[in-house]
Short mmCIF file of C-alpha atoms in Angstrom, two decimals:
data_model
loop_
_atom_site.label_atom_id
_atom_site.label_comp_id
_atom_site.label_asym_id
_atom_site.label_seq_id
_atom_site.Cartn_x
_atom_site.Cartn_y
_atom_site.Cartn_z
CA MET R 73 244.29 282.52 152.58
CA PRO R 74 241.64 280.91 154.83
CA LYS R 75 238.07 281.12 153.62
CA PRO R 76 235.36 282.51 155.95
CA SER R 77 233.72 279.06 155.95
CA ASP R 78 236.90 277.27 157.07
CA THR R 79 236.80 275.63 160.49
CA LEU R 80 239.69 275.64 162.96
CA TRP R 81 240.56 272.11 161.79
CA ASP R 82 240.61 273.17 158.11
CA ILE R 83 243.01 276.03 158.86
CA ALA R 84 245.30 273.87 161.04
CA LYS R 85 245.47 271.13 158.41
CA ALA R 86 246.14 273.64 155.62
CA GLU R 87 249.01 275.21 157.56
CA VAL R 88 250.65 271.84 158.16
CA GLU R 89 250.27 270.85 154.51
CA LYS R 90 251.75 274.18 153.42
CA LYS R 91 254.88 273.61 155.52
CA GLU R 92 255.25 270.06 154.26
CA ASN R 93 254.93 271.14 150.63
CA LEU R 94 257.71 273.67 151.12
CA GLU R 95 259.98 270.99 152.54
CA GLY R 96 259.10 268.27 150.11
CA ASN R 97 260.91 269.37 146.95
CA GLY R 98 258.68 267.14 144.91
CA VAL R 99 259.20 264.04 147.08
CA GLU R 100 255.98 262.34 148.09
CA VAL R 101 255.09 262.86 151.76
CA TRP R 102 253.32 260.14 153.75
CA GLU R 103 250.21 261.57 155.39
CA LYS R 104 247.84 259.57 157.58
CA SER R 105 245.03 260.37 160.02
CA LEU R 106 244.07 258.57 163.25
CA LEU R 107 241.06 259.01 165.51
CA PHE R 108 241.46 257.96 169.15
CA MET R 109 238.23 257.11 170.97
CA GLY R 110 237.17 255.10 174.01
CA ASN R 111 236.27 255.35 177.69
CA LYS R 112 236.40 258.75 179.32
CA ASN R 113 239.63 259.01 181.35
CA GLY R 114 240.82 255.80 179.71
CA GLY R 115 244.31 257.02 178.85
CA LYS R 116 243.92 258.17 175.23
CA THR R 117 245.79 261.46 175.71
CA THR R 118 248.66 259.73 177.54
CA ILE R 119 249.10 257.31 174.63
CA ILE R 120 249.05 260.12 172.05
CA LEU R 121 251.64 262.16 173.97
CA ARG R 122 253.89 259.12 174.26
CA CYS R 123 253.63 258.41 170.54
CA LEU R 124 254.66 261.99 169.80
CA ASP R 125 257.48 262.02 172.40
CA ARG R 126 255.88 264.92 174.23
CA ASP R 127 256.69 265.27 177.92
CA GLU R 128 253.44 266.93 178.93
CA ILE R 129 250.89 266.37 181.68
CA PRO R 130 247.69 264.98 180.07
CA LYS R 131 244.71 267.31 180.25
CA PRO R 132 241.02 266.35 180.01
CA THR R 133 239.85 266.24 176.39
CA LEU R 134 237.07 268.67 175.55
CA ALA R 135 234.85 267.30 172.76
CA LEU R 136 237.21 266.77 169.78
CA GLU R 137 240.86 267.74 169.81
CA TYR R 138 243.54 267.76 167.13
CA THR R 139 247.32 267.60 167.04
CA PHE R 140 249.89 266.23 164.63
CA GLY R 141 253.26 264.56 164.56
CA ARG R 142 256.09 264.41 162.04
CA ARG R 143 258.76 261.78 161.45
CA ALA R 144 261.67 261.65 159.01
CA LYS R 145 262.54 258.28 157.47
CA GLY R 146 266.05 259.32 156.49
CA HIS R 147 268.47 262.13 155.80
CA ASN R 148 267.51 264.75 153.22
CA ARG R 149 263.96 263.47 153.10
CA PRO R 150 260.79 265.39 153.96
CA LYS R 151 259.11 264.49 157.22
CA ASP R 152 255.99 262.35 157.03
CA ILE R 153 252.99 263.69 158.88
CA ALA R 154 250.24 262.06 160.91
CA HIS R 155 247.08 263.82 162.06
CA PHE R 156 245.98 262.77 165.55
CA TRP R 157 242.34 263.36 166.49
CA GLU R 158 240.93 262.55 169.93
CA LEU R 159 237.25 262.18 170.73
CA GLY R 160 236.41 263.06 174.33
CA GLY R 161 233.34 262.31 176.40
CA GLY R 162 233.28 258.53 176.06
CA THR R 163 230.11 257.68 174.11
CA SER R 164 228.35 261.03 174.60
CA LEU R 165 229.69 262.82 171.51
CA LEU R 166 229.22 260.26 168.74
CA ASP R 167 228.03 262.90 166.26
CA LEU R 168 231.53 264.40 166.22
CA ILE R 169 232.98 261.28 164.59
CA ARG R 170 231.92 262.58 161.17
CA ILE R 171 234.14 265.68 161.48
CA PRO R 172 237.61 264.10 161.12
CA ILE R 173 236.58 261.19 158.83
CA THR R 174 235.76 262.56 155.39
CA ASN R 175 235.59 261.56 151.72
CA ASP R 176 239.01 263.14 151.22
CA ASN R 177 240.93 261.18 153.87
CA ILE R 178 238.99 257.92 154.18
CA ARG R 179 241.71 256.02 152.26
CA THR R 180 244.37 257.01 154.81
CA PHE R 181 242.35 256.89 158.03
CA ALA R 182 242.61 254.52 161.01
CA ILE R 183 240.78 254.08 164.32
CA ILE R 184 242.44 253.60 167.71
CA LEU R 185 239.87 252.32 170.25
CA VAL R 186 241.11 252.64 173.86
CA LEU R 187 239.13 250.52 176.33
CA ASP R 188 239.59 250.85 180.10
CA LEU R 189 240.28 247.31 181.38
CA SER R 190 239.63 248.45 184.95
CA LYS R 191 235.93 248.98 184.09
CA PRO R 192 234.73 245.65 182.65
CA ASN R 193 231.04 246.57 182.94
CA GLU R 194 231.56 249.57 180.68
CA LEU R 195 233.76 247.79 178.19
CA TRP R 196 231.18 246.22 175.87
CA PRO R 197 228.69 249.13 175.61
CA THR R 198 231.55 251.60 175.06
CA MET R 199 233.13 249.43 172.39
CA ASP R 200 229.82 248.64 170.69
CA SER R 201 228.55 252.24 170.59
CA LEU R 202 231.78 253.73 169.27
CA LEU R 203 232.47 251.06 166.67
CA GLN R 204 228.88 251.01 165.43
CA ALA R 205 228.73 254.79 165.06
CA THR R 206 232.09 254.85 163.28
CA ARG R 207 231.20 251.98 160.98
CA ASN R 208 227.87 253.56 160.03
CA HIS R 209 229.61 256.80 159.09
CA VAL R 210 232.42 255.08 157.16
CA ASP R 211 229.94 252.84 155.31
CA LYS R 212 228.01 255.93 154.20
CA ILE R 213 231.19 257.49 152.83
CA ILE R 214 232.15 254.29 150.99
CA THR R 215 228.63 253.95 149.56
CA LYS R 216 228.78 257.54 148.33
CA LEU R 217 232.22 256.94 146.82
CA GLY R 218 230.85 253.84 145.11
CA LYS R 219 228.61 256.13 143.05
CA THR R 220 231.18 258.82 142.26
CA ASN R 221 234.46 256.88 142.31
CA PRO R 222 233.81 253.12 142.32
CA LYS R 223 237.51 252.32 141.86
CA VAL R 224 238.42 253.97 145.17
CA ALA R 225 235.46 252.37 146.98
CA THR R 226 236.54 248.93 145.75
CA GLU R 227 240.14 249.61 146.78
CA ILE R 228 239.04 250.50 150.34
CA LYS R 229 236.96 247.33 150.64
CA GLN R 230 239.79 245.15 149.36
CA ARG R 231 242.32 246.80 151.67
CA THR R 232 240.41 245.62 154.74
CA TRP R 233 241.78 242.16 154.04
CA ASN R 234 245.43 243.22 153.67
CA ASN R 235 246.46 241.94 157.09
CA MET R 236 244.74 238.60 156.69
CA PRO R 237 246.78 235.87 154.95
CA LYS R 238 244.92 234.52 151.90
CA ASP R 239 245.12 230.98 153.27
CA HIS R 240 243.88 231.95 156.77
CA PRO R 241 241.24 229.39 157.89
CA ASP R 242 238.88 232.10 159.20
CA HIS R 243 238.56 234.00 155.92
CA GLU R 244 234.85 233.24 155.60
CA LEU R 245 234.09 233.60 159.31
CA ILE R 246 235.09 237.18 160.07
CA ASP R 247 233.92 240.65 159.06
CA PRO R 248 236.85 243.12 158.99
CA PHE R 249 236.26 246.73 159.98
CA PRO R 250 236.12 248.94 156.86
CA ILE R 251 239.25 250.92 157.87
CA PRO R 252 242.30 249.86 159.94
CA LEU R 253 241.50 249.36 163.61
CA VAL R 254 243.65 248.96 166.72
CA ILE R 255 242.06 248.03 170.06
CA ILE R 256 244.06 249.06 173.13
CA GLY R 257 243.20 247.73 176.57
CA SER R 258 244.46 250.38 179.00
CA LYS R 259 245.19 250.25 182.75
CA TYR R 260 246.58 246.74 182.56
CA ASP R 261 248.21 247.25 185.98
CA ILE R 262 244.73 247.31 187.59
CA PHE R 263 243.34 244.56 185.35
CA HIS R 264 246.26 242.30 186.30
CA GLU R 265 244.95 242.21 189.88
CA PHE R 266 241.55 240.86 188.80
CA ASP R 267 240.42 237.31 189.53
CA SER R 268 241.87 234.80 187.06
CA GLU R 269 238.47 233.79 185.66
CA MET R 270 237.49 237.43 185.08
CA ARG R 271 240.73 238.03 183.21
CA LYS R 272 240.17 234.91 181.13
CA ILE R 273 236.70 236.02 180.03
CA MET R 274 237.86 239.54 179.18
CA CYS R 275 240.94 238.34 177.29
CA LYS R 276 239.07 235.78 175.22
CA THR R 277 236.28 238.24 174.43
CA LEU R 278 238.63 240.99 173.31
CA ARG R 279 240.66 238.52 171.27
CA PHE R 280 237.51 237.36 169.50
CA VAL R 281 236.23 240.89 168.81
CA SER R 282 239.62 242.06 167.56
CA HIS R 283 240.07 239.04 165.30
CA TYR R 284 236.50 239.22 163.99
CA TYR R 285 237.00 242.87 163.00
CA GLY R 286 240.50 242.30 161.62
CA ALA R 287 241.99 244.55 164.31
CA SER R 288 245.24 244.53 166.27
CA LEU R 289 244.99 244.12 170.04
CA VAL R 290 247.41 245.33 172.72
CA PHE R 291 247.21 245.79 176.49
CA THR R 292 249.03 248.73 178.01
CA SER R 293 249.43 250.86 181.13
CA LYS R 294 251.65 253.73 182.26
CA SER R 295 254.57 251.31 182.13
CA GLU R 296 257.11 252.52 179.58
CA ALA R 297 257.59 248.99 178.21
CA LEU R 298 253.85 248.49 177.61
CA LEU R 299 253.37 251.98 176.16
CA LEU R 300 256.15 251.16 173.71
CA LYS R 301 254.21 248.12 172.48
CA ALA R 302 251.14 250.26 171.78
CA ARG R 303 253.36 252.84 170.12
CA VAL R 304 254.70 250.21 167.71
CA LEU R 305 251.20 249.45 166.39
CA ILE R 306 250.23 253.12 166.20
CA ASN R 307 253.44 254.19 164.46
CA HIS R 308 252.90 251.50 161.86
CA LEU R 309 249.58 253.11 160.93
CA ALA R 310 250.70 256.71 161.41
CA PHE R 311 254.12 256.70 159.80
CA GLY R 312 254.45 253.39 157.97
CA PHE R 313 257.06 251.95 160.33
CA ASP R 314 257.67 248.21 160.15
CA ARG R 315 254.80 246.07 161.36
CA SER R 316 255.62 243.94 164.39
CA LYS R 317 255.34 240.18 163.93
CA SER R 318 255.71 239.29 167.61
CA ILE R 319 252.68 237.95 169.46
CA SER R 320 251.64 237.33 173.09
CA VAL R 321 248.38 235.49 173.81
CA ASP R 322 249.01 234.38 177.41
CA GLN R 323 246.14 235.74 179.54
CA ASN R 324 248.55 236.06 182.47
CA LYS R 325 250.63 238.55 180.50
CA PRO R 326 249.77 241.70 178.53
CA LEU R 327 248.21 240.70 175.20
CA PHE R 328 249.92 241.81 172.01
CA ILE R 329 248.35 240.47 168.82
CA PRO R 330 248.86 242.27 165.49
CA ALA R 331 245.98 241.98 163.03
CA GLY R 332 245.79 238.68 161.18
CA LEU R 333 247.99 236.68 163.58
CA ASP R 334 245.20 235.21 165.74
CA SER R 335 242.61 232.57 164.85
CA LEU R 336 239.26 231.33 166.12
CA ASN R 337 240.85 227.95 166.81
CA GLN R 338 243.51 229.51 169.05
CA ILE R 339 240.97 231.73 170.81
CA GLY R 340 238.69 228.79 171.52
CA PRO R 341 234.92 228.70 172.12
CA PRO R 342 233.08 231.32 174.20
CA PRO R 343 233.56 230.82 177.97
CA ALA R 344 230.21 229.07 178.59
CA THR R 345 228.75 225.57 178.58
CA ASP R 346 227.01 224.19 175.50
CA SER R 347 223.79 224.20 177.50
CA ASP R 348 224.08 227.91 178.31
CA ILE R 349 225.03 228.77 174.74
CA GLY R 350 221.91 227.00 173.44
CA LYS R 351 219.67 229.11 175.70
CA LEU R 352 221.05 232.48 174.57
CA HIS R 353 219.40 232.60 171.10
CA ALA R 354 222.17 234.70 169.59
CA HIS R 355 221.77 235.79 165.97
CA THR R 356 225.44 236.38 165.15
CA PRO R 357 228.84 235.30 166.55
CA VAL R 358 229.37 238.79 167.99
CA ASP R 359 225.92 238.70 169.62
CA LEU R 360 226.76 235.34 171.20
CA TRP R 361 230.01 236.60 172.71
CA LYS R 362 228.23 239.73 173.91
CA LYS R 363 225.53 237.77 175.74
CA ILE R 364 228.10 235.50 177.37
CA TYR R 365 230.32 238.43 178.38
CA GLU R 366 227.37 240.30 179.88
CA LYS R 367 226.41 237.32 182.04
CA THR R 368 229.60 237.97 184.02
CA PHE R 369 229.82 241.72 183.46
CA PRO R 370 226.31 243.20 183.10
CA SER R 371 226.59 246.29 180.95
CA LYS R 372 225.67 249.72 182.14
CA SER R 373 223.12 251.35 179.88
CA THR R 374 224.50 253.86 177.38
CA ARG R 375 222.46 256.47 179.27
CA ASP R 376 224.53 255.77 182.37
CA LEU R 377 227.75 256.03 180.37
CA LYS R 378 226.89 259.26 178.62
CA ASP R 379 228.37 262.36 180.11
CA VAL R 380 226.43 265.58 180.27
CA ASN R 381 225.80 266.86 176.75
CA ASP R 382 226.83 270.38 177.77
CA PRO R 383 230.56 270.35 178.64
CA ALA R 384 229.99 273.58 180.58
CA GLN R 385 228.19 271.48 183.18
CA ASP R 386 231.00 268.94 183.47
CA PRO R 387 233.01 269.44 186.70
CA GLN R 388 236.30 268.44 185.03
CA TYR R 389 236.18 271.64 182.95
CA ALA R 390 235.38 273.91 185.90
CA GLU R 391 236.82 277.44 185.84
CA TYR R 392 235.77 279.61 188.76
CA GLU R 393 235.64 283.01 187.03
CA VAL R 394 233.90 281.73 183.91
CA ASP R 395 231.41 279.62 185.89
CA ALA R 396 230.60 282.54 188.21
CA MET R 397 229.79 284.78 185.25
CA ARG R 398 227.75 282.04 183.64
CA THR R 399 225.77 281.52 186.86
CA GLN R 400 225.12 285.27 187.07
CA LYS R 401 223.96 285.30 183.45
CA ASN R 402 221.62 282.37 184.06
CA GLN R 403 220.18 284.08 187.13
CA VAL R 404 219.46 287.21 185.07
CA HIS R 405 217.70 285.12 182.43
CA TYR R 406 215.70 283.37 185.14
CA CYS R 407 214.67 286.66 186.71
CA VAL R 408 213.61 288.09 183.35
CA ALA R 409 211.66 284.95 182.53
CA ALA R 410 210.00 285.04 185.94
CA HIS R 411 209.12 288.73 185.49
CA VAL R 412 207.57 288.06 182.09
CA THR R 413 205.57 285.19 183.53
CA VAL R 414 204.24 287.37 186.34
CA ILE R 415 203.13 290.31 184.19
CA SER R 416 201.48 287.98 181.70
CA CYS R 417 199.23 286.43 184.32
CA PRO R 418 195.56 287.58 184.25
#
């Protein structure tokens, strides 16, 4: 029975768990959670629908949306479940990140960051804002767990290195994200038409960032073949399917690099001269790559990238009848306010 304090998400999750428990017959059910985030209109919903084999027309995401998928690994076995969350609004709704990622599910959570390759000037600020906000929230959870359940906190920290071979030469040079991370470069079909040098800079930069954070990297588009590649990485995290060991690092082809299979030596130095690098005064490797990337693709300020805070003012959610009533209501409020102002004047 739902409690009065339960949110819509609590009730939905409880219902799914109830069904799974009835089917399980005591057999352990795999249950994971994923949060999709990235550029507004970057293709997140399309990717989710494809992963869940749903033939639906993608609709604009309002704030934070939830769905789930189920997969059976064999006959007479309960279906595993994956919770799919999608954060809308680009970088304008960062506070909502704390809703799906909690103390209870942090051990089984993963992040899918979808970056629009057709908008190189928005790529870095979008990536930086979303990853920083997510990392800050996850770090707080892990710190709190360290005080109440240090064993679990230690397990989470150790798990960040699972995809990195123990003898990997970059072990001391990277800083893995605290929970599994997949970076998807969407709209590859548009990106493929870019100038060769632009593609080189973007590919090398995304390879470095992904490798530094211990993430997988894949480029995709509406092409069924490319969507399938992204689906392979997502299904590995969502349902425990086999992890792909194939790799594609050719900048003239769609990148596909599972976590732990790249290296700083293969990526090469940042695309700049030694003289330019010396003038940048970067404090960290990530800061250096950021400064070099932004020389070619100056970032828009996060203020420019933020959508209106009130979704009711966003044209993509326009509904004539509702908006007309809202306008009428606002006019009434304005008239009342004006009347009060007039009668209060000396």
